[in-house]
Amino acid sequence: MTTHSLSAGALHADRIAKSFGGLKVFHDVSFTVPAGGLLGVIGPNGAGKTTMINIFSGRLGLTSGQVMLGGTRIDGRSTFEIAMMGLVRSFQHTAIFNGHSVETNLLSALRFSRRDRSVLERLSPLLDQFGLIDNWQRNAEVMPYGLQKMLGLTMALATQPNMLLLDEPAAGLEKSERANIDTYVKFAREEFGCGILLVEHDMEIIKRLCPSVIVLDGGRLIAEGPPTDVLSQPHVINAYLGGSDEEDSDVTH
Amino acid sequence: MNNRVPKSLPAEIRPSLFSGHDWIALAIVCLTFVIPFTSTNPQVLSQTNLILIAATAALGVYIMQRLDLMSFAVPSFMAIGGYTVALLSMKLQLTDVFVLAAAAFLMPALCAIPLGALILRLKGVYFVLVTFVLTEIVQLLLFEAGPITGGSNGLVGMPAVKIFGMELWDNPHVLLTTCGLAFVSFIVTSVFTRWFRSEFAAIETNDVLAESLGLAAWKYKAMAFSVAAGVSGLAGFALVNMLLTAHPSSFAPMSSVNYITYTIVGGKASILGTLIGALLLVSATDYFALSGEMSPGLFGLLIIVVTMVARGGVVGVVSGLLYRLAGQSPPLKNGEQDLGVNGEKGQ
Ligand SMILES: Nc1ncnc2c1ncn2[C@@H]1O[C@H](COP(=O)(O)OP(=O)(O)O)[C@@H](O)[C@H]1O
Ligand SMILES: [Mg+2]
């Protein structure tokens, strides 16, 4: 059951807007991630990328507009309800169950999403490549940052989502570890038929993986299209030059 | 990729439901059944009674600690359980111990559902504050609702409870009732907290992550609050049964500090800690003849000391020593061995 008709699993943001009190984060943003598709999201720090993922995953409410997953409106629903509908997110900073082993972390992901161990068997090539099998019984909290991050991503995938929202998966990874993100994204799409919304600062990853990206800046969606086209547009370059320290500051941000 | 042989998943080791500590705690509570049949010493009987009631009440704190919530609500639910029993036996002549125990559990457990809906959104110090206010309100209601609760006189002159039609009226029999209630509470608490241990541990360590993976955290919080209330209600039954009186002073808001102290000093990681904490501190209170007004202050001090020097409490320190003697590293939170860096896990 990994294939879905286009309309069934698509994630569609329809003129969404979000403000925190007087602070308008973004407004009038619309886009679609087709079922099984992959859409990149770029934009300087503070553009509202994480806020958008928080909204889609039910942690925050919308100010206006609506979010549809397939034929169902999901904005305003609770996080676990949205997760059970197949839309699952990862976190910009490591998010794991501290003090527990890699195994317990993964088994918890299976248990909470009501999946069985066969999902782990399917994930075992990934688990092996990321070095998680070598650390199977280790306290996840004391593992290197990169391993913790890959564990968090793998836990999201272990829920067998139809749509994954990845919040800067490569942030904080060593350059040598970044190929893991490529592997992960390809695996999720090919083996699980997952649609993916990929928020990422690493333009190399965006160019390698994403057929299409959107650019968020100054509260608006300022460009949309294939990465090479979009990244050569003057106003996109400006947006990035305005905050050119992103690439390195994302580790601490 | 190079020609490295791919590793396959290690086989699953299913952890058993109960840990060693659970078994020890259950065995100790089980052993207390011997006392009413072998001892007639009133001092021994009353001390055992007090310890078991204290431990049972503290289980209400222990359950909420699984969710990283510090509950001061135990005396309120004890009061609901205790007064329910007093009213049923005095007004309706219901004295069967099984009927009364069921009522003492269910009444507070049901009351906890709407209350939980209101306050389980809160975390940390806000939860502490609101549960403390709750016990103050319940205390006030006990005094003010005179026609039902007997006001400041309480409900005096309860008939003895019966088991299979037999009256449990003398001291050993009263202790036997307490032993039974404590045993049921320990079984319920250990099965409940261990059965859902993954859920509770996940909510305790990272509730945002747990929900994003599909866990309906509120359901588990509501269940925990309700079961904690029910178990507290059984402690209330035992207390009222021992005194043959339901009186507001038995459910003083400050007594919640005692129950919290038992769990922390004993060690909040396991149910055994709650039992050992109650055993040590109730005995110490008796030995040093501490007055009721002094103990909250001293207990507060004790909490600070334990939190600073030995977070695992008595049970944590002792089992840490035993592991060291055996040359092993202590298990991770869910009972697996930590084969990697043997990091100290301050919670
Ligand atoms: N819960 C919140 N309350 C108030 N302001 C917030 C909240 N979350 C994010 N913001 C603000 O919204 C803006 C967008 O933040 P964020 O979504 O984290 O940006 P990005 O992920 O693109 O770097 C920032 O100015 C941030 O300070
Ligand atoms: Mg962000």
XYZ file of C-alpha atoms and ligand atoms in Angstrom:
628
model
C 0.000 0.000 0.000
C 2.629 2.538 -0.960
C 1.040 4.154 -3.977
C -1.713 6.706 -3.763
C -3.597 8.549 -6.449
C -2.375 12.120 -6.824
C -5.294 13.842 -5.171
C -5.507 11.295 -2.381
C -2.233 12.076 -0.656
C -1.309 15.574 -1.818
C -0.501 18.298 0.693
C -2.026 21.578 -0.338
C -1.537 24.949 1.349
C -4.220 27.386 0.260
C -3.486 31.077 0.877
C -2.167 30.436 4.332
C -1.141 33.239 6.676
C 0.325 33.233 10.167
C 0.949 36.004 12.655
C 2.075 35.920 16.260
C 0.247 38.880 17.763
C 1.566 41.832 15.763
C 4.337 39.844 14.082
C 3.259 38.745 10.618
C 5.388 35.733 9.741
C 3.939 35.074 6.274
C 0.748 35.604 4.325
C -0.927 34.508 1.116
C 1.277 31.455 0.605
C -0.088 28.662 -1.608
C 1.605 25.547 -2.940
C 1.079 21.832 -3.404
C 3.263 18.816 -2.667
C 1.857 16.047 -4.877
C 1.439 12.585 -3.400
C 4.837 10.930 -3.636
C 6.327 14.204 -4.846
C 9.171 16.303 -3.491
C 9.124 20.039 -2.977
C 12.056 22.019 -1.590
C 11.555 25.074 0.622
C 14.293 27.637 1.024
C 14.456 31.051 2.600
C 16.569 32.985 5.106
C 16.364 32.378 8.839
C 13.180 33.753 10.323
C 11.296 33.396 7.025
C 8.783 31.127 8.738
C 9.785 27.699 7.437
C 9.663 26.000 10.826
C 6.455 27.852 11.652
C 4.931 26.427 8.479
C 5.892 22.881 9.456
C 4.474 23.494 12.929
C 1.193 24.534 11.327
C 0.988 21.564 8.935
C 1.745 19.155 11.758
C -0.880 20.624 14.070
C 1.314 22.303 16.671
C 0.221 25.803 15.682
C -3.017 27.211 14.353
C -3.388 29.230 11.172
C -4.314 32.905 11.087
C -6.107 32.451 7.765
C -6.253 30.105 4.798
C -6.476 26.339 4.896
C -4.341 23.220 4.644
C -5.611 20.119 2.892
C -4.165 16.622 2.977
C -5.809 14.739 0.157
C -9.452 15.640 0.452
C -9.334 16.419 4.157
C -8.826 19.754 5.805
C -6.161 19.330 8.482
C -5.439 22.765 9.911
C -6.685 23.042 13.481
C -6.491 19.295 14.099
C -4.248 17.889 16.782
C -0.731 16.682 16.063
C -1.330 12.999 16.771
C -4.467 12.993 14.636
C -2.568 14.457 11.688
C 0.265 11.973 12.272
C -2.225 9.110 12.172
C -3.495 10.490 8.846
C 0.004 9.931 7.492
C 1.581 13.377 7.727
C 4.680 13.269 9.935
C 7.387 15.844 10.551
C 11.011 15.842 11.623
C 12.610 18.479 13.824
C 15.267 21.061 13.046
C 17.096 20.219 16.259
C 17.623 16.648 17.346
C 14.454 15.174 18.739
C 14.781 11.749 20.280
C 13.775 10.121 23.537
C 16.785 10.898 25.707
C 18.062 8.274 28.089
C 16.705 5.453 25.936
C 18.466 3.157 23.507
C 18.311 3.442 19.735
C 16.154 0.325 19.732
C 13.677 1.719 22.261
C 13.451 4.973 20.308
C 12.575 3.141 17.104
C 10.203 0.724 18.801
C 8.415 3.687 20.376
C 7.933 5.232 16.941
C 6.428 1.945 15.730
C 4.238 1.581 18.781
C 2.851 5.123 18.719
C 2.022 4.929 15.015
C 0.636 1.376 15.457
C 3.102 -0.190 13.044
C 4.729 -3.552 13.545
C 8.320 -4.656 13.494
C 8.238 -5.526 9.801
C 8.706 -1.812 9.097
C 12.064 -1.998 10.872
C 13.094 -4.896 8.673
C 12.341 -2.766 5.644
C 14.329 0.108 7.135
C 17.296 -2.052 8.046
C 19.460 -1.037 5.029
C 19.099 2.590 6.127
C 19.693 1.764 9.782
C 22.822 -0.105 8.796
C 24.172 2.638 6.564
C 23.596 5.386 9.125
C 25.464 3.385 11.763
C 22.389 2.941 13.942
C 22.608 -0.849 14.020
C 26.140 -0.553 15.407
C 24.718 1.566 18.212
C 21.522 -0.437 18.678
C 21.606 -0.727 22.481
C 23.396 2.521 23.121
C 21.849 5.402 25.030
C 20.822 7.651 22.133
C 21.416 10.757 24.216
C 25.176 10.271 24.325
C 25.623 9.524 20.606
C 27.205 12.097 18.267
C 24.861 14.811 16.959
C 24.796 13.380 13.443
C 23.672 9.963 14.630
C 20.981 11.475 16.820
C 19.687 13.445 13.869
C 19.586 10.386 11.610
C 17.801 8.486 14.368
C 15.148 11.212 14.585
C 14.659 11.123 10.819
C 14.450 7.345 10.755
C 11.870 7.391 13.551
C 9.694 9.710 11.455
C 9.996 7.284 8.539
C 9.261 4.286 10.773
C 5.708 5.596 11.183
C 5.283 4.879 7.444
C 3.970 8.319 6.550
C 2.448 9.309 3.218
C 3.856 12.783 3.566
C 7.044 13.783 5.385
C 7.917 17.312 6.452
C 11.667 17.594 6.940
C 12.929 20.638 8.805
C 16.554 21.230 7.799
C 17.618 17.589 8.002
C 21.220 18.420 7.061
C 21.641 21.229 9.592
C 24.387 20.390 12.047
C 25.661 17.412 10.036
C 29.302 17.142 8.996
C 29.848 17.600 5.260
C 30.708 13.898 5.047
C 27.433 12.928 6.692
C 25.259 14.920 4.339
C 25.074 12.150 1.745
C 22.949 10.332 4.320
C 20.200 12.860 3.659
C 20.233 12.003 -0.055
C 19.996 8.320 0.788
C 17.199 8.962 3.236
C 15.102 11.074 0.880
C 15.512 8.646 -2.005
C 14.723 5.689 0.204
C 11.601 7.341 1.620
C 10.307 8.089 -1.864
C 11.253 4.861 -3.597
C 10.582 2.320 -0.870
C 7.734 4.007 0.977
C 6.204 6.151 -1.754
C 6.394 9.139 0.565
C 5.729 12.701 -0.494
C 8.280 15.088 1.005
C 8.408 18.765 1.868
C 12.096 19.460 2.298
C 13.138 22.610 4.148
C 16.893 22.946 3.734
C 19.680 25.528 3.781
C 22.205 23.375 1.983
C 21.726 24.445 -1.653
C 23.766 21.503 -2.932
C 21.275 19.095 -1.395
C 18.368 21.126 -2.764
C 19.882 21.086 -6.252
C 20.673 17.390 -6.107
C 17.286 16.251 -4.852
C 14.495 18.678 -5.596
C 12.835 18.923 -8.995
C 11.136 22.047 -7.721
C 11.544 24.597 -4.904
C 9.693 27.509 -3.401
C 11.402 30.507 -1.821
C 9.982 32.203 1.262
C 11.157 35.673 2.166
C 9.753 38.720 3.877
C 6.517 36.918 4.613
C 5.798 35.960 1.024
C 6.440 33.222 -1.486
C 8.821 35.083 -3.832
C 9.786 32.412 -6.347
C 8.889 28.923 -7.457
C 10.376 26.473 -9.949
C 13.376 24.225 -10.632
C 16.258 25.060 -8.233
C 18.775 26.145 -10.869
C 16.281 28.608 -12.385
C 15.075 29.920 -9.067
C 18.540 30.352 -7.590
C 19.660 32.470 -10.522
C 16.818 34.968 -10.167
C 18.121 38.344 -8.910
C 15.522 38.828 -6.163
C 16.217 35.363 -4.771
C 19.945 36.063 -4.721
C 19.191 39.352 -2.957
C 17.094 37.638 -0.344
C 20.003 35.365 0.404
C 22.649 38.067 0.316
C 20.521 39.976 2.814
C 21.128 37.183 5.270
C 24.265 35.592 3.853
C 25.394 34.119 7.179
C 22.647 31.474 7.137
C 24.627 28.581 5.891
C 26.831 28.489 8.946
C 24.559 29.975 11.571
C 21.918 27.324 11.074
C 23.810 24.998 13.381
C 23.248 27.193 16.371
C 19.965 28.744 15.320
C 28.783 1.199 -1.764
C 31.753 -0.998 -1.023
C 31.444 -4.696 -0.413
C 30.850 -4.506 3.302
C 28.467 -7.194 4.475
C 25.219 -5.491 5.406
C 24.279 -5.876 9.049
C 20.841 -7.120 9.854
C 18.660 -6.078 12.738
C 19.538 -7.520 16.117
C 16.859 -9.864 17.401
C 14.218 -8.337 19.580
C 14.526 -8.935 23.290
C 11.135 -8.437 24.847
C 11.581 -6.940 28.284
C 9.420 -8.606 30.922
C 6.466 -6.687 32.289
C 7.797 -6.318 35.816
C 11.319 -5.300 36.752
C 13.221 -6.778 39.685
C 12.290 -3.754 41.766
C 8.601 -4.284 41.033
C 8.807 -7.886 42.200
C 10.618 -6.934 45.395
C 8.034 -4.263 46.190
C 5.137 -6.644 45.547
C 6.812 -9.332 47.646
C 7.291 -6.971 50.586
C 3.656 -5.839 50.456
C 2.640 -9.493 50.216
C 4.704 -10.364 53.287
C 2.840 -7.818 55.409
C -0.204 -10.126 55.260
C 1.674 -12.281 57.788
C 1.711 -9.549 60.449
C -2.017 -9.479 61.317
C -1.903 -13.253 61.852
C 1.261 -13.356 63.928
C 1.411 -10.167 65.945
C -0.881 -8.742 68.608
C 1.523 -5.970 69.572
C -0.582 -2.799 69.053
C 2.527 -0.757 68.282
C 3.603 -3.112 65.472
C 0.078 -3.283 64.089
C -0.448 0.447 64.024
C 3.011 1.190 62.561
C 2.498 -1.339 59.766
C -0.912 0.152 59.131
C 0.484 3.684 58.905
C 3.337 2.645 56.630
C 1.063 0.787 54.222
C -1.430 3.649 54.071
C 1.379 6.144 53.489
C 2.887 3.986 50.742
C -0.485 3.475 49.048
C -1.216 7.197 49.112
C 2.243 7.938 47.731
C 1.498 5.684 44.741
C -0.784 8.503 43.561
C 2.301 10.717 43.404
C 4.395 7.950 41.841
C 1.963 7.463 38.946
C 1.944 11.142 38.037
C 5.741 11.257 38.241
C 5.793 8.846 35.268
C 4.611 11.886 33.298
C 7.000 14.273 34.969
C 4.089 15.842 36.864
C 4.318 16.531 40.584
C 0.873 16.051 42.052
C -0.277 17.627 45.306
C -3.780 16.299 44.692
C -3.419 13.015 46.593
C -5.176 14.186 49.806
C -8.192 15.397 47.797
C -8.698 12.022 46.158
C -8.035 10.239 49.451
C -10.780 12.368 50.953
C -13.205 11.535 48.153
C -12.486 7.818 48.603
C -12.591 7.966 52.392
C -15.797 9.983 52.662
C -17.463 7.828 50.009
C -16.792 4.763 52.154
C -17.926 6.494 55.355
C -21.158 7.653 53.733
C -21.936 4.295 52.136
C -21.378 2.392 55.363
C -23.137 4.859 57.681
C -26.031 6.003 55.514
C -26.633 2.952 53.333
C -25.295 0.204 55.639
C -23.055 -1.030 52.848
C -20.183 -2.718 54.653
C -18.911 -5.348 52.240
C -15.195 -4.680 51.808
C -15.232 -5.437 48.072
C -18.138 -3.087 47.375
C -16.531 -0.358 49.468
C -13.132 -0.791 47.831
C -14.683 -0.590 44.376
C -16.508 2.598 45.381
C -13.375 4.068 47.000
C -11.500 3.525 43.746
C -14.175 4.467 41.231
C -15.544 7.621 42.852
C -12.223 9.549 42.864
C -11.249 8.022 39.503
C -14.449 9.369 37.951
C -14.068 12.780 39.599
C -10.536 12.942 38.165
C -11.744 12.766 34.556
C -13.369 16.221 34.320
C -10.720 17.680 36.642
C -7.985 16.235 34.471
C -9.536 17.763 31.363
C -9.110 21.130 33.053
C -5.649 20.852 34.554
C -3.641 18.283 32.575
C -2.710 20.932 30.034
C -0.522 22.457 32.717
C 3.052 21.463 33.299
C 5.760 21.993 35.868
C 5.123 24.493 38.602
C 1.658 25.394 37.271
C 0.471 21.832 37.716
C 1.937 21.785 41.232
C 0.153 25.001 42.110
C -3.234 23.981 40.755
C -3.177 20.560 42.405
C -2.255 22.209 45.683
C -5.147 24.649 45.341
C -7.390 21.667 44.605
C -6.563 20.049 47.951
C -7.258 23.367 49.680
C -10.640 23.582 47.977
C -11.544 19.998 48.863
C -10.514 20.679 52.462
C -12.790 23.719 52.508
C -15.674 21.721 51.016
C -15.274 19.037 53.696
C -15.739 21.686 56.384
C -18.510 23.608 54.621
C -20.687 20.776 53.308
C -21.791 19.897 56.837
C -25.017 18.044 56.023
C -23.084 15.491 53.974
C -19.586 15.472 55.447
C -20.377 16.253 59.071
C -18.379 19.488 58.815
C -15.720 19.916 61.475
C -16.985 16.871 63.388
C -16.458 14.610 60.428
C -18.360 11.356 60.094
C -17.976 9.435 63.330
C -19.066 5.941 64.242
C -18.618 3.927 61.086
C -19.612 0.276 61.313
C -16.835 -2.287 60.826
C -16.380 -3.541 57.257
C -17.209 -7.130 56.422
C -15.592 -9.762 54.260
C -17.912 -12.593 53.147
C -20.240 -11.466 55.937
C -17.512 -11.637 58.604
C -16.770 -8.458 60.563
C -13.209 -7.118 60.373
C -13.342 -5.157 63.585
C -10.298 -5.698 65.830
C -6.798 -4.303 65.277
C -5.347 -7.253 63.347
C -8.440 -7.305 61.142
C -8.185 -3.607 60.415
C -4.572 -4.123 59.405
C -5.644 -7.049 57.230
C -8.007 -4.710 55.368
C -5.191 -2.215 54.892
C -2.859 -4.963 53.638
C -5.464 -6.019 51.093
C -6.033 -2.449 49.885
C -2.290 -1.791 49.695
C -1.692 -5.004 47.784
C -4.420 -4.217 45.247
C -3.037 -0.693 44.849
C 0.514 -1.920 44.286
C -0.655 -4.471 41.731
C -2.832 -1.944 39.893
C -0.082 0.674 39.900
C 2.700 -1.612 38.742
C 0.652 -3.261 35.996
C -0.680 0.103 34.812
C 2.639 1.955 34.814
C 4.616 -0.920 33.313
C 2.044 -1.779 30.652
C 2.171 1.754 29.266
C 5.795 2.396 30.147
C 6.813 3.320 26.579
C 4.020 5.855 26.366
C 4.714 7.352 29.798
C 8.471 7.465 29.257
C 7.987 9.164 25.888
C 5.612 11.767 27.295
C 7.992 12.369 30.179
C 11.086 12.825 28.010
C 9.667 14.504 24.897
C 5.914 14.877 24.589
C 6.159 16.988 21.431
C 8.041 14.211 19.651
C 5.683 11.536 20.994
C 2.660 13.382 19.614
C 4.330 13.999 16.285
C 4.758 10.221 15.950
C 1.046 9.687 16.510
C 0.679 9.269 20.278
C -2.462 10.805 21.783
C -0.628 12.045 24.873
C -3.730 13.487 26.540
C -5.342 10.046 26.743
C -2.446 8.651 28.723
C -2.293 11.688 30.968
C -6.027 11.422 31.649
C -5.763 7.691 32.366
C -2.824 8.231 34.718
C -4.596 11.003 36.604
C -7.681 8.843 36.958
C -5.834 5.725 38.142
C -3.730 7.835 40.516
C -6.963 9.235 41.950
C -8.423 5.740 42.333
C -5.376 4.419 44.151
C -5.381 7.488 46.420
C -9.030 6.721 47.116
C -8.078 3.230 48.308
C -5.552 4.825 50.680
C -8.363 7.086 51.895
C -10.517 4.009 52.534
C -7.725 2.387 54.549
C -7.188 5.531 56.601
C -10.878 6.040 57.370
C -11.213 2.363 58.214
C -8.321 2.547 60.648
C -9.702 5.624 62.433
C -13.356 4.541 62.062
C -13.889 8.224 61.318
C -13.762 10.411 58.243
C -12.397 13.756 59.337
C -11.016 16.702 57.315
C -7.773 16.694 59.303
C -6.917 13.259 57.892
C -6.728 14.880 54.461
C -4.820 18.050 55.289
C -3.302 19.731 52.219
C 0.147 19.722 53.814
C 0.121 15.928 53.984
C 0.678 15.952 50.218
C 4.249 17.060 50.983
C 4.752 13.838 52.929
C 3.601 11.629 50.061
C 5.851 13.453 47.626
C 8.773 13.101 50.030
C 8.287 9.333 50.309
C 8.561 8.883 46.552
C 11.576 11.145 46.139
C 13.568 9.984 49.156
C 12.847 6.335 48.382
C 13.691 6.872 44.722
C 11.167 7.911 42.112
C 12.408 5.574 39.386
C 10.541 2.557 40.704
C 7.574 1.531 42.773
C 9.990 0.020 45.277
C 11.287 3.523 46.018
C 7.819 4.651 47.074
C 7.481 1.701 49.449
C 10.966 2.084 50.940
C 10.513 5.853 51.289
C 7.251 5.401 53.176
C 8.765 2.670 55.325
C 11.818 4.720 56.322
C 10.133 8.070 56.805
C 7.031 6.866 58.640
C 9.303 4.883 60.979
C 11.592 7.886 61.438
C 8.646 10.169 62.139
C 7.538 7.769 64.843
C 11.019 7.156 66.234
C 11.909 10.821 66.575
C 8.344 11.576 67.676
C 8.073 14.348 65.090
C 5.002 16.457 65.496
C 2.619 16.845 62.585
C 3.468 20.519 62.102
C 7.192 20.003 61.919
C 7.391 17.224 59.409
C 6.505 19.201 56.236
C 9.407 21.563 56.906
C 11.852 18.762 57.625
C 10.582 16.753 54.683
C 11.017 19.738 52.397
C 14.610 19.964 53.524
C 15.063 16.249 52.914
C 13.725 16.592 49.360
C 16.282 19.302 48.643
C 19.128 17.229 50.048
C 18.174 14.089 48.111
C 17.661 16.052 44.892
C 21.109 17.564 45.273
C 23.210 14.603 46.359
C 21.393 11.414 45.338
C 18.754 11.815 42.676
C 17.973 8.141 42.579
C 16.950 8.203 46.237
C 17.643 5.328 48.599
C 16.782 2.629 46.055
C 18.856 4.335 43.353
C 21.900 4.616 45.590
C 21.668 1.053 46.883
C 21.116 -0.537 43.483
C 23.902 1.629 42.034
C 26.219 0.214 44.700
C 25.083 -3.327 43.982
C 25.721 -2.907 40.242
C 29.153 -1.524 41.013
C 29.931 -4.463 43.290
C 28.863 -6.825 40.526
C 31.017 -4.889 38.066
C 28.135 -4.038 35.732
C 26.783 -0.790 34.381
C 23.296 0.165 35.530
C 20.465 -0.401 33.042
C 18.976 2.331 30.875
C 15.575 3.722 31.742
C 13.651 0.946 30.050
C 15.796 -1.786 31.434
C 18.293 -2.300 28.592
C 22.012 -2.425 29.242
C 23.950 0.596 28.048
C 26.752 -0.920 26.010
C 28.121 2.401 24.843
C 29.418 5.325 26.831
C 28.347 4.811 30.384
C 26.966 8.303 30.809
C 25.450 9.521 34.054
C 21.852 10.272 33.332
C 20.707 13.086 35.540
C 17.014 13.358 34.753
N 5.795 30.503 18.987
C 6.200 31.690 18.490
N 5.802 32.839 19.061
C 6.193 34.033 18.549
N 6.992 34.171 17.493
C 7.432 33.063 16.885
C 7.062 31.762 17.352
N 7.665 30.828 16.556
C 8.360 31.521 15.639
N 8.227 32.860 15.831
C 8.811 33.904 14.984
O 8.389 33.650 13.671
C 9.439 33.954 12.749
C 9.709 32.745 11.895
O 10.404 31.763 12.653
P 10.766 30.325 12.073
O 9.541 29.726 11.529
O 11.461 29.590 13.144
O 11.761 30.678 10.899
P 12.693 29.718 10.050
O 12.425 28.308 10.430
O 12.348 30.012 8.637
O 14.092 30.119 10.354
C 10.620 34.398 13.581
O 10.650 35.809 13.590
C 10.318 33.859 14.936
O 10.881 34.694 15.919
Mg 13.657 26.883 11.220
